[in-house]
XYZ file of C-alpha atoms in Angstrom:
301
model
C 18.180 -8.215 6.850
C 18.335 -4.595 5.129
C 16.242 -1.570 3.938
C 16.815 0.809 1.221
C 15.576 4.089 1.454
C 15.626 7.238 -0.817
C 13.820 10.722 -0.360
C 14.121 11.816 -4.289
C 17.160 14.609 -2.925
C 19.538 12.593 -1.287
C 21.911 9.445 -3.101
C 20.111 6.167 -1.877
C 20.982 4.926 1.303
C 20.842 1.014 3.297
C 19.972 0.339 6.835
C 21.146 -2.715 7.966
C 19.248 -4.132 11.179
C 21.543 -6.375 12.879
C 22.428 -5.865 16.714
C 21.705 -1.761 16.043
C 20.815 -0.059 12.937
C 23.920 1.025 11.021
C 22.708 3.149 7.928
C 25.366 4.438 5.037
C 25.420 5.867 1.851
C 24.313 3.923 -0.891
C 26.786 5.406 -4.103
C 25.325 3.902 -7.195
C 27.328 3.699 -10.323
C 25.062 3.373 -13.873
C 26.042 2.649 -16.752
C 26.677 6.054 -17.801
C 29.629 6.657 -15.016
C 26.869 8.361 -12.991
C 25.499 9.107 -9.703
C 21.955 8.649 -8.570
C 19.003 9.725 -7.126
C 15.792 7.728 -7.315
C 12.337 8.758 -6.831
C 10.802 5.287 -6.457
C 12.822 2.523 -4.776
C 11.498 -1.377 -4.987
C 13.138 -4.431 -4.264
C 12.095 -7.573 -6.690
C 13.592 -11.194 -6.838
C 16.668 -10.192 -5.366
C 16.978 -7.167 -7.241
C 16.503 -3.614 -6.112
C 14.941 -1.534 -8.703
C 15.333 2.205 -8.736
C 12.505 4.131 -10.993
C 11.966 8.253 -11.891
C 15.811 8.935 -11.423
C 18.679 11.971 -11.900
C 21.936 10.901 -12.771
C 24.195 12.908 -13.119
C 22.211 15.909 -12.577
C 20.088 15.330 -15.816
C 16.324 14.211 -15.182
C 15.396 10.371 -16.370
C 11.543 9.993 -14.674
C 10.641 7.145 -17.469
C 13.622 5.160 -16.409
C 14.052 2.067 -14.549
C 17.326 0.935 -13.214
C 18.446 -2.429 -11.283
C 20.908 -3.913 -9.463
C 23.086 -7.038 -10.589
C 21.637 -9.977 -8.934
C 21.913 -10.051 -5.349
C 24.119 -6.831 -5.082
C 22.341 -3.680 -4.461
C 25.415 -1.532 -4.883
C 26.381 -3.059 -8.510
C 24.553 -1.705 -11.153
C 27.085 -2.695 -13.983
C 27.727 -6.038 -13.896
C 26.202 -8.725 -14.455
C 22.302 -8.890 -14.634
C 22.028 -4.726 -13.812
C 20.633 -2.616 -16.590
C 17.485 0.071 -17.034
C 14.979 0.324 -19.485
C 13.122 3.412 -20.205
C 9.735 3.073 -20.614
C 8.701 5.674 -23.324
C 4.872 4.561 -23.577
C 3.645 7.926 -23.335
C 5.386 11.085 -22.700
C 4.619 11.001 -18.740
C 6.871 10.298 -15.401
C 7.066 7.332 -12.790
C 5.061 7.637 -9.852
C 5.856 4.933 -7.957
C 5.348 0.809 -7.928
C 3.941 -2.041 -6.149
C 4.765 -5.730 -6.283
C 1.185 -7.337 -7.487
C 2.240 -11.140 -7.512
C 5.461 -13.215 -6.587
C 6.308 -12.322 -10.401
C 4.673 -9.446 -11.064
C 5.254 -5.325 -10.020
C 2.758 -3.257 -11.776
C 4.629 0.606 -12.495
C 2.462 3.732 -12.341
C 3.099 6.592 -14.667
C 1.086 9.233 -14.585
C -0.698 8.286 -17.595
C -0.672 4.828 -18.382
C -0.075 1.408 -16.099
C 2.892 -0.681 -16.874
C 3.642 -4.593 -16.624
C 6.822 -5.704 -15.012
C 7.491 -9.207 -15.308
C 10.185 -11.617 -13.948
C 11.749 -13.577 -16.491
C 15.169 -14.444 -15.135
C 18.730 -14.873 -17.069
C 21.114 -11.880 -17.929
C 17.810 -9.438 -19.129
C 15.662 -11.066 -15.876
C 12.740 -8.167 -16.346
C 9.886 -7.240 -19.411
C 8.139 -4.462 -19.270
C 4.566 -4.120 -21.004
C 2.308 -1.283 -21.091
C -1.252 -2.566 -19.719
C -3.311 0.194 -18.946
C -3.400 3.399 -20.957
C -4.968 7.047 -20.245
C -4.883 6.100 -16.365
C -2.041 6.065 -13.782
C -1.826 6.963 -10.415
C -2.194 11.136 -8.585
C 1.615 10.651 -6.198
C 3.395 8.070 -4.693
C 1.508 7.466 -1.821
C -1.760 6.712 -3.477
C -0.842 3.430 -4.140
C -2.292 0.403 -1.461
C -0.613 -2.761 -2.003
C -3.669 -5.001 -0.756
C -3.823 -8.836 -0.529
C -3.399 -9.179 -5.246
C -4.624 -6.368 -5.562
C -3.703 -2.827 -5.748
C -6.260 0.288 -4.860
C -5.182 3.377 -6.623
C -5.843 7.232 -6.743
C -5.382 8.150 -10.473
C -6.100 12.212 -10.633
C -10.075 11.509 -11.697
C -10.600 8.353 -10.023
C -10.089 5.789 -7.573
C -9.635 2.382 -8.210
C -8.669 -0.978 -7.793
C -6.016 -2.693 -10.616
C -5.362 -6.902 -10.122
C -3.210 -7.073 -13.099
C -5.403 -7.432 -16.021
C -5.950 -4.744 -18.635
C -9.288 -4.042 -16.993
C -9.309 -1.434 -14.284
C -12.518 -1.493 -11.555
C -13.634 2.483 -10.469
C -14.795 1.626 -6.937
C -15.847 5.571 -6.863
C -17.931 5.935 -9.690
C -20.821 7.682 -7.018
C -19.649 10.237 -5.231
C -16.224 10.770 -7.694
C -17.842 13.953 -9.262
C -18.154 15.873 -5.413
C -14.993 14.300 -3.887
C -12.517 14.982 -7.061
C -14.282 18.885 -7.345
C -13.461 19.363 -3.670
C -9.035 18.911 -3.985
C -6.821 21.551 -4.518
C -5.146 20.850 -7.672
C -2.191 23.080 -6.854
C -1.936 20.493 -3.789
C -3.096 16.754 -5.511
C 0.745 15.492 -5.021
C 0.348 15.530 -1.959
C -2.992 13.127 -1.008
C -2.298 10.115 -0.160
C -4.370 6.630 0.561
C -3.929 4.855 3.758
C -5.175 1.494 4.637
C -6.801 0.276 7.764
C -6.994 -3.414 7.394
C -8.223 -4.018 10.838
C -11.463 -2.155 10.379
C -11.761 -3.069 6.620
C -11.597 0.193 5.179
C -9.627 2.665 3.548
C -9.651 6.272 3.811
C -8.128 8.834 0.818
C -7.317 12.069 2.326
C -7.134 14.834 -0.043
C -6.525 18.963 0.373
C -8.986 21.094 0.118
C -8.671 24.081 1.910
C -4.752 23.593 3.155
C -2.124 22.677 1.676
C -1.565 19.314 3.004
C -4.389 16.637 3.077
C -7.427 17.624 5.955
C -10.451 15.974 5.060
C -10.494 11.466 4.629
C -12.909 10.172 1.834
C -13.794 6.725 4.018
C -14.414 3.558 2.266
C -15.335 0.266 3.843
C -14.446 -2.352 1.469
C -17.483 -4.869 3.241
C -20.453 -3.090 1.824
C -18.651 -0.746 -0.496
C -19.899 2.520 1.687
C -18.492 5.919 1.610
C -18.566 8.155 4.451
C -16.637 11.675 5.123
C -14.077 12.739 7.786
C -11.790 15.864 8.974
C -8.612 16.495 10.137
C -5.403 18.346 9.102
C -2.906 15.145 8.996
C -0.420 14.896 6.621
C 0.531 11.159 6.416
C 0.433 7.946 8.383
C 2.332 5.075 9.423
C 1.574 1.694 11.749
C 3.850 0.458 14.985
C 3.079 -2.807 17.224
C 2.733 -2.881 20.495
C 5.364 -4.611 22.041
C 3.889 -8.330 22.570
C 5.784 -9.776 25.259
C 4.576 -7.632 28.366
C 2.601 -8.820 31.580
C 0.777 -7.665 34.546
C 3.446 -7.042 35.974
C 5.473 -5.018 33.480
C 2.563 -2.629 34.111
C 3.026 0.696 35.645
C -0.027 1.777 37.859
C -3.347 -0.005 38.730
C -5.085 -1.605 36.177
C -7.973 1.147 36.529
C -4.777 3.352 35.381
C -3.973 1.861 32.230
C -5.191 3.145 28.835
C -6.739 0.271 26.973
C -9.207 -2.315 27.659
C -8.404 -6.074 27.408
C -9.097 -7.336 24.468
C -9.343 -4.148 22.254
C -7.395 -4.000 19.000
C -4.944 -1.922 21.448
C -4.378 -4.757 23.369
C -4.501 -7.831 20.583
C -1.141 -9.060 20.293
C -0.901 -8.857 16.629
C -3.089 -5.663 16.053
C -1.528 -2.831 14.381
C -1.782 0.695 15.478
C -2.273 3.678 13.154
C -0.088 6.332 13.679
C -0.583 9.877 11.709
C 1.330 13.134 11.945
C 0.174 16.802 11.302
C 1.415 19.519 9.666
C 3.255 20.238 12.918
C 5.310 17.543 12.869
C 3.553 16.269 15.482
C 2.595 12.479 15.827
C -0.687 11.376 17.167
C -2.283 7.775 17.495
C -5.649 6.977 15.451
C -8.471 7.007 17.893
C -11.391 5.301 16.496
C -13.259 5.030 19.537
C -14.268 8.986 19.909
C -16.352 10.127 17.400
C -15.004 13.518 16.559
C -11.404 11.603 15.544
C -9.495 13.873 17.387
C -6.813 11.742 17.723
C -4.912 11.082 21.024
C -1.365 12.402 21.339
C 1.678 9.910 21.868
C 4.334 10.460 24.356
C 7.669 10.026 22.184
C 8.808 11.866 20.175
C 10.050 10.533 16.355
C 13.391 12.282 14.885
C 14.332 11.359 11.096
C 17.227 12.181 8.630
C 15.284 15.329 7.586
């Protein structure tokens, strides 16, 4: 019933969805007595983990702090605490839950296992993989039972062991030679579960990703597509619509009955361009130039 949001600039905020959506700043007082902003926020085992923090103006990019159990704003009492991941000098980039009791924390050059232990010190941190990490916080995809991650020179699968499975060996030299290193931190991975594929969007001739390398999970094949986009998300169409709710005739509707757009629980992919416009990812057109949505989205930014 609650979401915690951080944009890395303002103090973390909480969004509570009840009859309406309420928003309030979450002022975190850490054991040092300072306020914090966090690059990475993750809910895990009735705690909230705050990673890559700025505390009272001082950067702690290797730090993981966690709240007292069940209380996201209590960072001092009970089971609250923190751990500095000093296995190497790289920074925490992102994190995702891997299983019921395990989180994978991705640094620039290592992968750290966070395991739920319970008790007064609820988490144990162990470096599992060295010399491999994530290129950006948006380059970590959570799939059932494993993660797909893009590093600075490879795309790989991680399932919690000390081994990683490279899936870009055949084309990684060509793909990574095209990335503009100045803007590599803006690259992102996009999962299309209904198509059984993921896409790795990279900046080539633009400051934002303008080339997508798509990988079919079924036959392990790659292909390339182009569009200048800066992010993605998904939504579901309202499920309680009936024929009587439609405006106009059946022939005037812009979807086909039985298509993925009309299925009850099918997510639809949205992409955003560099001008701040949001488009529907149209997979039925050859050039994939997208279809404009006649709605506006506003964010605090």
